[in-house]
PDB file of C-alpha atoms in Angstrom:
ATOM      1  CA  UNK A  22      -0.018  -0.098  -0.064  1.00 37.00           C
ATOM      2  CA  UNK A  23       3.058   2.163   0.071  1.00 44.00           C
ATOM      3  CA  UNK A  24       2.143   3.650  -3.421  1.00 44.00           C
ATOM      4  CA  UNK A  25      -1.384   4.729  -2.138  1.00 45.00           C
ATOM      5  CA  UNK A  26       0.139   6.559   0.909  1.00 50.00           C
ATOM      6  CA  UNK A  27       2.884   8.208  -0.696  1.00 59.00           C
ATOM      7  CA  UNK A  28       3.499  11.923  -0.316  1.00 70.00           C
ATOM      8  CA  UNK A  29       3.319  14.493  -3.131  1.00 69.00           C
ATOM      9  CA  UNK A  30       7.117  14.785  -2.964  1.00 72.00           C
ATOM     10  CA  UNK A  31       7.480  10.921  -3.119  1.00 82.00           C
ATOM     11  CA  UNK A  32       5.320  10.666  -6.122  1.00 78.00           C
ATOM     12  CA  UNK A  33       6.995  13.451  -7.975  1.00 81.00           C
ATOM     13  CA  UNK A  34      10.432  11.846  -7.433  1.00 84.00           C
ATOM     14  CA  UNK A  35       9.266   8.413  -8.458  1.00 87.00           C
ATOM     15  CA  UNK A  36       7.715   9.615 -11.704  1.00 89.00           C
ATOM     16  CA  UNK A  37      10.641  11.820 -12.398  1.00 90.00           C
ATOM     17  CA  UNK A  38      12.909   9.001 -12.058  1.00 89.00           C
ATOM     18  CA  UNK A  39      11.366   7.399 -15.228  1.00 92.00           C
ATOM     19  CA  UNK A  40      11.611  10.623 -17.385  1.00 95.00           C
ATOM     20  CA  UNK A  41      14.643   9.909 -19.310  1.00 95.00           C
ATOM     21  CA  UNK A  42      13.727   6.260 -20.405  1.00 95.00           C
ATOM     22  CA  UNK A  43      10.328   7.399 -21.094  1.00 97.00           C
ATOM     23  CA  UNK A  44      11.605  10.244 -23.411  1.00 97.00           C
ATOM     24  CA  UNK A  45      13.682   7.775 -25.269  1.00 97.00           C
ATOM     25  CA  UNK A  46      10.712   5.493 -25.793  1.00 97.00           C
ATOM     26  CA  UNK A  47       8.467   8.228 -26.876  1.00 98.00           C
ATOM     27  CA  UNK A  48      11.146   9.651 -29.044  1.00 98.00           C
ATOM     28  CA  UNK A  49      11.657   6.403 -30.922  1.00 97.00           C
ATOM     29  CA  UNK A  50       7.888   6.220 -31.348  1.00 97.00           C
ATOM     30  CA  UNK A  51       7.370   9.688 -32.514  1.00 97.00           C
ATOM     31  CA  UNK A  52      10.796  10.712 -34.245  1.00 97.00           C
ATOM     32  CA  UNK A  53      10.371  14.242 -32.820  1.00 96.00           C
ATOM     33  CA  UNK A  54      12.278  15.671 -29.834  1.00 96.00           C
ATOM     34  CA  UNK A  55       9.583  18.158 -28.947  1.00 96.00           C
ATOM     35  CA  UNK A  56       6.690  15.798 -29.599  1.00 96.00           C
ATOM     36  CA  UNK A  57       8.546  13.274 -27.254  1.00 97.00           C
ATOM     37  CA  UNK A  58       9.097  15.617 -24.548  1.00 97.00           C
ATOM     38  CA  UNK A  59       5.323  16.665 -24.717  1.00 97.00           C
ATOM     39  CA  UNK A  60       4.242  13.101 -24.673  1.00 97.00           C
ATOM     40  CA  UNK A  61       6.176  12.387 -21.620  1.00 97.00           C
ATOM     41  CA  UNK A  62       4.838  15.438 -19.872  1.00 97.00           C
ATOM     42  CA  UNK A  63       1.424  14.431 -20.724  1.00 97.00           C
ATOM     43  CA  UNK A  64       2.285  10.813 -19.321  1.00 96.00           C
ATOM     44  CA  UNK A  65       3.555  12.082 -16.079  1.00 95.00           C
ATOM     45  CA  UNK A  66       0.703  14.499 -15.671  1.00 94.00           C
ATOM     46  CA  UNK A  67      -1.835  11.674 -16.233  1.00 94.00           C
ATOM     47  CA  UNK A  68       0.086   9.346 -13.822  1.00 91.00           C
ATOM     48  CA  UNK A  69       0.197  12.083 -11.055  1.00 87.00           C
ATOM     49  CA  UNK A  70      -3.575  12.804 -11.388  1.00 88.00           C
ATOM     50  CA  UNK A  71      -4.355   9.001 -11.322  1.00 86.00           C
ATOM     51  CA  UNK A  72      -1.877   7.805  -8.876  1.00 85.00           C
ATOM     52  CA  UNK A  73      -4.384   7.079  -6.400  1.00 79.00           C
ATOM     53  CA  UNK A  74      -5.929   4.585  -8.718  1.00 77.00           C
ATOM     54  CA  UNK A  75      -2.668   2.783  -9.135  1.00 76.00           C
ATOM     55  CA  UNK A  76      -3.083  -0.274  -7.183  1.00 64.00           C
ATOM     56  CA  UNK A  77       0.526  -1.878  -7.803  1.00 66.00           C
ATOM     57  CA  UNK A  78      -0.943  -4.824  -9.710  1.00 65.00           C
ATOM     58  CA  UNK A  79       2.116  -4.121 -12.103  1.00 70.00           C
ATOM     59  CA  UNK A  80       5.107  -2.217 -11.464  1.00 88.00           C
ATOM     60  CA  UNK A  81       5.034   1.576 -11.614  1.00 89.00           C
ATOM     61  CA  UNK A  82       7.316   1.312 -14.677  1.00 91.00           C
ATOM     62  CA  UNK A  83       5.040  -0.920 -16.609  1.00 92.00           C
ATOM     63  CA  UNK A  84       2.001   1.429 -15.658  1.00 93.00           C
ATOM     64  CA  UNK A  85       3.977   4.508 -16.954  1.00 95.00           C
ATOM     65  CA  UNK A  86       4.844   2.682 -20.310  1.00 96.00           C
ATOM     66  CA  UNK A  87       1.169   1.804 -20.753  1.00 95.00           C
ATOM     67  CA  UNK A  88       0.239   5.443 -20.413  1.00 96.00           C
ATOM     68  CA  UNK A  89       3.142   6.550 -22.599  1.00 97.00           C
ATOM     69  CA  UNK A  90       2.208   4.132 -25.294  1.00 97.00           C
ATOM     70  CA  UNK A  91      -1.417   5.348 -25.376  1.00 96.00           C
ATOM     71  CA  UNK A  92      -0.328   8.936 -25.455  1.00 97.00           C
ATOM     72  CA  UNK A  93       2.107   8.091 -28.532  1.00 96.00           C
ATOM     73  CA  UNK A  94      -0.656   6.083 -30.296  1.00 95.00           C
ATOM     74  CA  UNK A  95      -3.077   8.853 -29.937  1.00 94.00           C
ATOM     75  CA  UNK A  96      -0.466  11.430 -31.281  1.00 94.00           C
ATOM     76  CA  UNK A  97       0.263   8.930 -34.293  1.00 94.00           C
ATOM     77  CA  UNK A  98      -3.345   8.700 -35.139  1.00 83.00           C
ATOM     78  CA  UNK A  99      -2.778  12.029 -37.176  1.00 73.00           C
ATOM     79  CA  UNK A 100      -0.864   9.695 -39.635  1.00 70.00           C
ATOM     80  CA  UNK A 101       2.205  11.798 -39.795  1.00 73.00           C
ATOM     81  CA  UNK A 102       5.528   9.841 -40.571  1.00 83.00           C
ATOM     82  CA  UNK A 103       8.663  11.724 -39.974  1.00 94.00           C
ATOM     83  CA  UNK A 104      11.614  11.238 -42.380  1.00 95.00           C
ATOM     84  CA  UNK A 105      15.067  12.297 -43.396  1.00 95.00           C
ATOM     85  CA  UNK A 106      15.672  13.880 -46.871  1.00 95.00           C
ATOM     86  CA  UNK A 107      17.248  10.530 -48.008  1.00 95.00           C
ATOM     87  CA  UNK A 108      13.815   8.891 -47.286  1.00 93.00           C
ATOM     88  CA  UNK A 109      11.908  11.250 -49.660  1.00 93.00           C
ATOM     89  CA  UNK A 110      13.951  11.316 -52.816  1.00 92.00           C
ATOM     90  CA  UNK A 111      17.192  10.498 -54.596  1.00 93.00           C
ATOM     91  CA  UNK A 112      20.300  12.577 -54.385  1.00 94.00           C
ATOM     92  CA  UNK A 113      20.422  15.827 -56.106  1.00 91.00           C
ATOM     93  CA  UNK A 114      23.272  16.515 -58.547  1.00 92.00           C
ATOM     94  CA  UNK A 115      25.144  19.618 -57.530  1.00 91.00           C
ATOM     95  CA  UNK A 116      24.378  21.277 -60.840  1.00 90.00           C
ATOM     96  CA  UNK A 117      20.674  20.981 -60.109  1.00 91.00           C
ATOM     97  CA  UNK A 118      20.899  21.842 -56.459  1.00 88.00           C
ATOM     98  CA  UNK A 119      18.019  24.056 -55.171  1.00 90.00           C
ATOM     99  CA  UNK A 120      16.883  24.618 -51.530  1.00 91.00           C
ATOM    100  CA  UNK A 121      13.203  23.584 -51.077  1.00 93.00           C
ATOM    101  CA  UNK A 122      11.913  24.313 -47.630  1.00 94.00           C
ATOM    102  CA  UNK A 123       9.458  21.625 -46.240  1.00 94.00           C
ATOM    103  CA  UNK A 124       7.245  21.963 -43.111  1.00 93.00           C
ATOM    104  CA  UNK A 125       8.973  21.243 -39.759  1.00 91.00           C
ATOM    105  CA  UNK A 126       6.757  18.331 -39.087  1.00 91.00           C
ATOM    106  CA  UNK A 127       8.050  16.514 -42.220  1.00 93.00           C
ATOM    107  CA  UNK A 128      11.433  15.800 -40.623  1.00 96.00           C
ATOM    108  CA  UNK A 129      12.907  13.368 -38.202  1.00 97.00           C
ATOM    109  CA  UNK A 130      14.499  15.464 -35.424  1.00 97.00           C
ATOM    110  CA  UNK A 131      17.824  15.025 -33.567  1.00 97.00           C
ATOM    111  CA  UNK A 132      17.903  14.394 -29.812  1.00 97.00           C
ATOM    112  CA  UNK A 133      20.567  15.082 -27.198  1.00 97.00           C
ATOM    113  CA  UNK A 134      21.946  11.747 -25.643  1.00 95.00           C
ATOM    114  CA  UNK A 135      21.386  13.066 -22.139  1.00 93.00           C
ATOM    115  CA  UNK A 136      17.661  13.463 -22.565  1.00 94.00           C
ATOM    116  CA  UNK A 137      17.086   9.949 -24.125  1.00 95.00           C
ATOM    117  CA  UNK A 138      19.883   7.604 -22.936  1.00 91.00           C
ATOM    118  CA  UNK A 139      19.558   6.581 -19.080  1.00 84.00           C
ATOM    119  CA  UNK A 140      22.731   5.666 -17.282  1.00 84.00           C
ATOM    120  CA  UNK A 141      23.203   1.890 -17.369  1.00 79.00           C
ATOM    121  CA  UNK A 142      26.045  -0.203 -16.195  1.00 77.00           C
ATOM    122  CA  UNK A 143      25.735  -3.140 -18.685  1.00 84.00           C
ATOM    123  CA  UNK A 144      27.869  -2.318 -21.791  1.00 85.00           C
ATOM    124  CA  UNK A 145      25.615  -4.499 -24.095  1.00 85.00           C
ATOM    125  CA  UNK A 146      22.419  -2.758 -22.702  1.00 86.00           C
ATOM    126  CA  UNK A 147      24.118   0.563 -23.291  1.00 87.00           C
ATOM    127  CA  UNK A 148      25.101  -0.377 -26.933  1.00 88.00           C
ATOM    128  CA  UNK A 149      21.474  -1.366 -27.695  1.00 88.00           C
ATOM    129  CA  UNK A 150      20.194   1.918 -26.245  1.00 90.00           C
ATOM    130  CA  UNK A 151      22.456   3.891 -28.319  1.00 92.00           C
ATOM    131  CA  UNK A 152      21.947   1.959 -31.634  1.00 92.00           C
ATOM    132  CA  UNK A 153      18.159   2.326 -31.216  1.00 94.00           C
ATOM    133  CA  UNK A 154      18.221   6.154 -31.177  1.00 95.00           C
ATOM    134  CA  UNK A 155      20.470   6.475 -34.308  1.00 94.00           C
ATOM    135  CA  UNK A 156      18.859   8.551 -36.948  1.00 95.00           C
ATOM    136  CA  UNK A 157      18.806   5.585 -39.420  1.00 94.00           C
ATOM    137  CA  UNK A 158      17.109   3.334 -36.966  1.00 95.00           C
ATOM    138  CA  UNK A 159      14.321   5.830 -35.856  1.00 96.00           C
ATOM    139  CA  UNK A 160      13.855   6.718 -39.469  1.00 95.00           C
ATOM    140  CA  UNK A 161      13.350   3.025 -40.128  1.00 94.00           C
ATOM    141  CA  UNK A 162      10.958   2.692 -37.259  1.00 95.00           C
ATOM    142  CA  UNK A 163       8.747   5.302 -39.084  1.00 94.00           C
ATOM    143  CA  UNK A 164       7.761   2.777 -41.680  1.00 94.00           C
ATOM    144  CA  UNK A 165       6.102   0.692 -39.073  1.00 95.00           C
ATOM    145  CA  UNK A 166       2.222   0.976 -38.122  1.00 94.00           C
ATOM    146  CA  UNK A 167       2.103   2.486 -34.670  1.00 95.00           C
ATOM    147  CA  UNK A 168       1.202  -0.696 -32.793  1.00 95.00           C
ATOM    148  CA  UNK A 169       4.068  -2.630 -34.533  1.00 96.00           C
ATOM    149  CA  UNK A 170       6.386   0.233 -33.772  1.00 96.00           C
ATOM    150  CA  UNK A 171       5.584  -0.062 -29.917  1.00 97.00           C
ATOM    151  CA  UNK A 172       5.840  -3.951 -30.040  1.00 98.00           C
ATOM    152  CA  UNK A 173       9.285  -3.815 -31.633  1.00 97.00           C
ATOM    153  CA  UNK A 174      10.635  -1.202 -29.382  1.00 97.00           C
ATOM    154  CA  UNK A 175       9.453  -2.792 -26.249  1.00 97.00           C
ATOM    155  CA  UNK A 176      10.455  -6.386 -27.218  1.00 96.00           C
ATOM    156  CA  UNK A 177      13.676  -5.633 -29.250  1.00 94.00           C
ATOM    157  CA  UNK A 178      15.087  -2.398 -27.516  1.00 94.00           C
ATOM    158  CA  UNK A 179      13.755  -2.777 -23.855  1.00 94.00           C
ATOM    159  CA  UNK A 180      13.710  -6.537 -23.841  1.00 93.00           C
ATOM    160  CA  UNK A 181      10.200  -6.841 -22.438  1.00 96.00           C
ATOM    161  CA  UNK A 182       8.570 -10.357 -22.609  1.00 96.00           C
ATOM    162  CA  UNK A 183       5.926 -11.032 -25.024  1.00 97.00           C
ATOM    163  CA  UNK A 184       3.498 -11.550 -22.260  1.00 96.00           C
ATOM    164  CA  UNK A 185       4.248  -8.078 -20.798  1.00 96.00           C
ATOM    165  CA  UNK A 186       3.705  -6.481 -24.039  1.00 97.00           C
ATOM    166  CA  UNK A 187       0.483  -8.147 -24.625  1.00 97.00           C
ATOM    167  CA  UNK A 188      -0.810  -7.144 -21.162  1.00 94.00           C
ATOM    168  CA  UNK A 189       0.282  -3.545 -21.900  1.00 95.00           C
ATOM    169  CA  UNK A 190      -1.436  -3.577 -25.314  1.00 95.00           C
ATOM    170  CA  UNK A 191      -4.464  -5.559 -24.150  1.00 95.00           C
ATOM    171  CA  UNK A 192      -3.735  -8.187 -26.751  1.00 96.00           C
ATOM    172  CA  UNK A 193      -2.495 -11.828 -27.063  1.00 97.00           C
ATOM    173  CA  UNK A 194       1.022 -13.111 -27.018  1.00 97.00           C
ATOM    174  CA  UNK A 195       0.224 -14.634 -30.385  1.00 97.00           C
ATOM    175  CA  UNK A 196      -0.655 -11.261 -31.795  1.00 97.00           C
ATOM    176  CA  UNK A 197       2.586  -9.737 -30.319  1.00 97.00           C
ATOM    177  CA  UNK A 198       4.768 -12.353 -31.795  1.00 97.00           C
ATOM    178  CA  UNK A 199       2.986 -11.827 -35.128  1.00 97.00           C
ATOM    179  CA  UNK A 200       3.418  -8.033 -34.987  1.00 97.00           C
ATOM    180  CA  UNK A 201       7.078  -8.402 -34.069  1.00 97.00           C
ATOM    181  CA  UNK A 202       7.666 -10.696 -36.897  1.00 96.00           C
ATOM    182  CA  UNK A 203       6.316  -8.373 -39.472  1.00 96.00           C
ATOM    183  CA  UNK A 204       7.973  -5.303 -37.854  1.00 96.00           C
ATOM    184  CA  UNK A 205      11.355  -7.048 -38.242  1.00 94.00           C
ATOM    185  CA  UNK A 206      10.739  -7.844 -41.748  1.00 94.00           C
ATOM    186  CA  UNK A 207       9.874  -4.285 -42.615  1.00 93.00           C
ATOM    187  CA  UNK A 208      12.700  -2.860 -40.547  1.00 91.00           C
ATOM    188  CA  UNK A 209      15.205  -5.043 -42.592  1.00 89.00           C
ATOM    189  CA  UNK A 210      14.096  -3.489 -45.609  1.00 87.00           C
ATOM    190  CA  UNK A 211      14.591   0.187 -44.681  1.00 83.00           C
ATOM    191  CA  UNK A 212      17.319   0.221 -42.014  1.00 73.00           C
ATOM    192  CA  UNK A 213      20.421   0.199 -44.425  1.00 65.00           C
ATOM    193  CA  UNK A 214      24.066   0.136 -43.223  1.00 59.00           C
ATOM    194  CA  UNK A 215      24.631   0.759 -39.664  1.00 58.00           C
ATOM    195  CA  UNK A 216      27.168   3.139 -38.519  1.00 61.00           C
ATOM    196  CA  UNK A 217      30.090   2.067 -36.356  1.00 58.00           C
ATOM    197  CA  UNK A 218      29.668   2.024 -32.782  1.00 55.00           C
ATOM    198  CA  UNK A 219      30.954   5.080 -30.991  1.00 55.00           C
ATOM    199  CA  UNK A 220      30.720   4.526 -27.142  1.00 57.00           C
ATOM    200  CA  UNK A 221      33.075   5.674 -26.309  1.00 68.00           C
ATOM    201  CA  UNK A 222      34.903   6.712 -29.394  1.00 77.00           C
ATOM    202  CA  UNK A 223      38.013   4.619 -30.014  1.00 84.00           C
ATOM    203  CA  UNK A 224      41.303   6.165 -30.952  1.00 89.00           C
ATOM    204  CA  UNK A 225      40.970   5.959 -34.645  1.00 91.00           C
ATOM    205  CA  UNK A 226      37.374   7.424 -34.569  1.00 91.00           C
ATOM    206  CA  UNK A 227      38.642  10.383 -32.193  1.00 93.00           C
ATOM    207  CA  UNK A 228      41.475  11.201 -34.600  1.00 96.00           C
ATOM    208  CA  UNK A 229      39.182  11.001 -37.701  1.00 96.00           C
ATOM    209  CA  UNK A 230      36.880  13.589 -35.945  1.00 97.00           C
ATOM    210  CA  UNK A 231      39.919  15.671 -34.956  1.00 97.00           C
ATOM    211  CA  UNK A 232      40.853  15.755 -38.605  1.00 98.00           C
ATOM    212  CA  UNK A 233      37.317  16.516 -39.659  1.00 98.00           C
ATOM    213  CA  UNK A 234      37.208  19.468 -37.278  1.00 98.00           C
ATOM    214  CA  UNK A 235      40.466  20.886 -38.666  1.00 98.00           C
ATOM    215  CA  UNK A 236      39.469  20.385 -42.258  1.00 98.00           C
ATOM    216  CA  UNK A 237      36.164  21.942 -41.794  1.00 98.00           C
ATOM    217  CA  UNK A 238      37.260  24.899 -39.766  1.00 97.00           C
ATOM    218  CA  UNK A 239      40.130  25.401 -42.351  1.00 97.00           C
ATOM    219  CA  UNK A 240      37.620  24.959 -45.206  1.00 97.00           C
ATOM    220  CA  UNK A 241      40.166  22.645 -46.676  1.00 97.00           C
ATOM    221  CA  UNK A 242      38.342  20.695 -49.289  1.00 97.00           C
ATOM    222  CA  UNK A 243      41.124  18.454 -50.188  1.00 97.00           C
ATOM    223  CA  UNK A 244      41.607  17.336 -46.438  1.00 98.00           C
ATOM    224  CA  UNK A 245      37.832  16.942 -46.164  1.00 98.00           C
ATOM    225  CA  UNK A 246      37.663  14.790 -49.275  1.00 97.00           C
ATOM    226  CA  UNK A 247      40.188  12.425 -47.785  1.00 97.00           C
ATOM    227  CA  UNK A 248      37.977  11.779 -44.750  1.00 97.00           C
ATOM    228  CA  UNK A 249      34.651  11.324 -46.570  1.00 97.00           C
ATOM    229  CA  UNK A 250      33.550   8.024 -47.796  1.00 96.00           C
ATOM    230  CA  UNK A 251      33.079   8.116 -51.563  1.00 94.00           C
ATOM    231  CA  UNK A 252      29.441   7.672 -51.192  1.00 95.00           C
ATOM    232  CA  UNK A 253      29.207   9.831 -48.243  1.00 97.00           C
ATOM    233  CA  UNK A 254      25.781  11.953 -47.992  1.00 97.00           C
ATOM    234  CA  UNK A 255      25.000  15.434 -46.701  1.00 97.00           C
ATOM    235  CA  UNK A 256      21.503  16.410 -45.631  1.00 97.00           C
ATOM    236  CA  UNK A 257      20.150  19.795 -44.536  1.00 97.00           C
ATOM    237  CA  UNK A 258      16.799  19.789 -43.083  1.00 97.00           C
ATOM    238  CA  UNK A 259      14.453  21.609 -43.245  1.00 97.00           C
ATOM    239  CA  UNK A 260      15.532  21.668 -46.956  1.00 96.00           C
ATOM    240  CA  UNK A 261      14.756  18.400 -49.006  1.00 95.00           C
ATOM    241  CA  UNK A 262      17.990  18.626 -50.844  1.00 94.00           C
ATOM    242  CA  UNK A 263      20.636  15.982 -50.090  1.00 97.00           C
ATOM    243  CA  UNK A 264      23.953  15.478 -51.762  1.00 97.00           C
ATOM    244  CA  UNK A 265      25.973  12.198 -52.358  1.00 97.00           C
ATOM    245  CA  UNK A 266      29.616  11.839 -52.903  1.00 96.00           C
ATOM    246  CA  UNK A 267      32.506  13.952 -51.710  1.00 93.00           C
ATOM    247  CA  UNK A 268      32.708  15.871 -55.014  1.00 95.00           C
ATOM    248  CA  UNK A 269      29.197  17.146 -54.819  1.00 97.00           C
ATOM    249  CA  UNK A 270      29.462  17.752 -51.064  1.00 97.00           C
ATOM    250  CA  UNK A 271      32.687  19.760 -51.387  1.00 97.00           C
ATOM    251  CA  UNK A 272      31.434  21.497 -54.517  1.00 96.00           C
ATOM    252  CA  UNK A 273      28.299  22.662 -52.684  1.00 97.00           C
ATOM    253  CA  UNK A 274      30.368  23.842 -49.587  1.00 96.00           C
ATOM    254  CA  UNK A 275      32.508  26.075 -52.023  1.00 96.00           C
ATOM    255  CA  UNK A 276      29.534  27.470 -53.994  1.00 95.00           C
ATOM    256  CA  UNK A 277      26.168  27.722 -52.279  1.00 94.00           C
ATOM    257  CA  UNK A 278      27.787  27.090 -48.769  1.00 94.00           C
ATOM    258  CA  UNK A 279      30.833  29.283 -49.244  1.00 95.00           C
ATOM    259  CA  UNK A 280      29.544  31.671 -46.415  1.00 93.00           C
ATOM    260  CA  UNK A 281      30.466  28.662 -43.962  1.00 95.00           C
ATOM    261  CA  UNK A 282      34.307  29.443 -44.532  1.00 96.00           C
ATOM    262  CA  UNK A 283      35.984  30.312 -41.172  1.00 95.00           C
ATOM    263  CA  UNK A 284      33.506  28.432 -39.176  1.00 96.00           C
ATOM    264  CA  UNK A 285      34.002  26.878 -35.822  1.00 97.00           C
ATOM    265  CA  UNK A 286      32.735  23.331 -34.621  1.00 97.00           C
ATOM    266  CA  UNK A 287      31.945  22.649 -30.923  1.00 97.00           C
ATOM    267  CA  UNK A 288      31.681  19.009 -29.963  1.00 96.00           C
ATOM    268  CA  UNK A 289      28.442  17.633 -28.470  1.00 95.00           C
ATOM    269  CA  UNK A 290      26.449  14.300 -29.034  1.00 92.00           C
ATOM    270  CA  UNK A 291      23.136  13.475 -30.480  1.00 96.00           C
ATOM    271  CA  UNK A 292      21.296  10.119 -31.252  1.00 95.00           C
ATOM    272  CA  UNK A 293      24.097   8.006 -29.965  1.00 93.00           C
ATOM    273  CA  UNK A 294      26.696   9.486 -32.413  1.00 93.00           C
ATOM    274  CA  UNK A 295      29.184  12.303 -32.400  1.00 95.00           C
ATOM    275  CA  UNK A 296      27.786  15.733 -33.282  1.00 97.00           C
ATOM    276  CA  UNK A 297      28.993  19.372 -33.598  1.00 98.00           C
ATOM    277  CA  UNK A 298      27.453  22.714 -33.179  1.00 98.00           C
ATOM    278  CA  UNK A 299      28.282  24.618 -36.345  1.00 98.00           C
ATOM    279  CA  UNK A 300      28.920  28.364 -35.840  1.00 98.00           C
ATOM    280  CA  UNK A 301      29.696  30.583 -38.884  1.00 96.00           C
ATOM    281  CA  UNK A 302      30.931  34.160 -39.070  1.00 95.00           C
ATOM    282  CA  UNK A 303      28.294  36.646 -37.997  1.00 93.00           C
ATOM    283  CA  UNK A 304      27.474  38.584 -41.148  1.00 90.00           C
ATOM    284  CA  UNK A 305      25.997  41.383 -39.064  1.00 89.00           C
ATOM    285  CA  UNK A 306      28.699  42.046 -36.589  1.00 89.00           C
ATOM    286  CA  UNK A 307      31.439  40.432 -34.494  1.00 92.00           C
ATOM    287  CA  UNK A 308      31.836  36.708 -33.530  1.00 94.00           C
ATOM    288  CA  UNK A 309      30.168  33.729 -34.752  1.00 96.00           C
ATOM    289  CA  UNK A 310      26.409  32.758 -34.845  1.00 97.00           C
ATOM    290  CA  UNK A 311      24.616  29.362 -34.967  1.00 97.00           C
ATOM    291  CA  UNK A 312      24.322  27.666 -38.327  1.00 97.00           C
ATOM    292  CA  UNK A 313      23.608  23.997 -38.010  1.00 98.00           C
ATOM    293  CA  UNK A 314      23.704  21.038 -35.639  1.00 98.00           C
ATOM    294  CA  UNK A 315      25.874  18.365 -37.424  1.00 98.00           C
ATOM    295  CA  UNK A 316      25.049  14.663 -36.599  1.00 97.00           C
ATOM    296  CA  UNK A 317      28.120  12.664 -37.984  1.00 97.00           C
ATOM    297  CA  UNK A 318      27.875   9.010 -38.938  1.00 95.00           C
ATOM    298  CA  UNK A 319      31.181   7.093 -39.209  1.00 94.00           C
ATOM    299  CA  UNK A 320      31.836   3.619 -40.899  1.00 91.00           C
ATOM    300  CA  UNK A 321      35.073   1.779 -41.629  1.00 89.00           C
ATOM    301  CA  UNK A 322      37.167   4.518 -40.748  1.00 92.00           C
ATOM    302  CA  UNK A 323      35.644   7.209 -42.950  1.00 95.00           C
ATOM    303  CA  UNK A 324      32.605   9.772 -42.455  1.00 96.00           C
ATOM    304  CA  UNK A 325      29.580   8.433 -44.196  1.00 96.00           C
ATOM    305  CA  UNK A 326      26.942  11.033 -43.325  1.00 97.00           C
ATOM    306  CA  UNK A 327      26.782  14.769 -42.230  1.00 97.00           C
ATOM    307  CA  UNK A 328      23.308  15.392 -41.197  1.00 98.00           C
ATOM    308  CA  UNK A 329      23.077  19.207 -40.793  1.00 98.00           C
ATOM    309  CA  UNK A 330      20.038  20.470 -39.020  1.00 98.00           C
ATOM    310  CA  UNK A 331      19.675  23.973 -39.787  1.00 97.00           C
ATOM    311  CA  UNK A 332      16.737  25.201 -37.495  1.00 96.00           C
ATOM    312  CA  UNK A 333      19.207  26.365 -34.731  1.00 97.00           C
ATOM    313  CA  UNK A 334      16.693  28.433 -32.807  1.00 97.00           C
ATOM    314  CA  UNK A 335      15.077  25.025 -31.898  1.00 96.00           C
ATOM    315  CA  UNK A 336      18.096  22.828 -31.660  1.00 97.00           C
ATOM    316  CA  UNK A 337      20.667  25.038 -29.723  1.00 98.00           C
ATOM    317  CA  UNK A 338      18.604  25.628 -26.718  1.00 97.00           C
ATOM    318  CA  UNK A 339      17.651  21.926 -26.562  1.00 97.00           C
ATOM    319  CA  UNK A 340      21.234  20.865 -26.562  1.00 97.00           C
ATOM    320  CA  UNK A 341      22.307  23.714 -24.172  1.00 97.00           C
ATOM    321  CA  UNK A 342      24.567  25.463 -26.604  1.00 97.00           C
ATOM    322  CA  UNK A 343      25.380  29.207 -26.599  1.00 96.00           C
ATOM    323  CA  UNK A 344      23.728  31.476 -29.171  1.00 94.00           C
ATOM    324  CA  UNK A 345      27.006  33.176 -30.093  1.00 95.00           C
ATOM    325  CA  UNK A 346      30.849  32.538 -30.056  1.00 95.00           C
ATOM    326  CA  UNK A 347      33.536  35.207 -29.678  1.00 92.00           C
ATOM    327  CA  UNK A 348      35.685  35.430 -32.798  1.00 81.00           C
ATOM    328  CA  UNK A 349      38.604  33.765 -30.995  1.00 73.00           C
ATOM    329  CA  UNK A 350      36.517  30.934 -29.670  1.00 57.00           C
ATOM    330  CA  UNK A 351      38.169  27.452 -30.251  1.00 47.00           C
TER     331      UNK A 351
END
């Protein structure tokens, strides 16, 4: 009966203790940083209001996941499916490059590691958690119907038993197993090549990123080309344009992207991968101003993707990044 007689402070503390893992779950379901945080806040408010009805027949964690799943399924009823530029079209040749703006709710969004990856001591568990928030994995999840998405995340990522998922979704174990089988098949079609693990970065990956920062900040296209996989991609949400191949990427950077010369990169992390806050020279005064959040994929000793999220008024506060750098900032 401890749950029923808990003080308000106890309830707050116990609910808040689940915020990070619930945010990770809702983010995988929804593909949006801000919708995920809204969903978790809604979940915790509902749990607070109904805590006197929680009778302890299941664990508090299971109860919260039931609420969170229902919140996400309601949000997904609108039918919106978030995507990366690479999910919507083929690459654009540099000669035809044009920046077409699509609405914010089109795009899969980045998320700071600290908001979605709870601290765990088991290295294998930590690796699964990081792999399952990669942009490519979350994008692949968007191809699943909402209930299949929930089943796959609960079973494959969070390691729930089929019986536990069946109870949460008010369905049968057979139905859960069938949904999981279909979800796995769909995911295999859309997931693509996984980036290398980077938790923590090994020495080779660290040196690669150091060379990347030096090449980018020096706007040295020859040095950058040496670091990019020949089929590397660059995306720039909220624009639908994406480029493939180091020639088109460096060609874009020296033409339409030439104002990014003399930029600075500040290390951060997003979606279980290395990331950088990209600041470029302020056109209206001293110092440098936010331009993009870069999420970097590495595979086989080369950079395979630069996902550049340009809506910095949304991303930099979320990541706790400053809105200005002095000119001499490293």
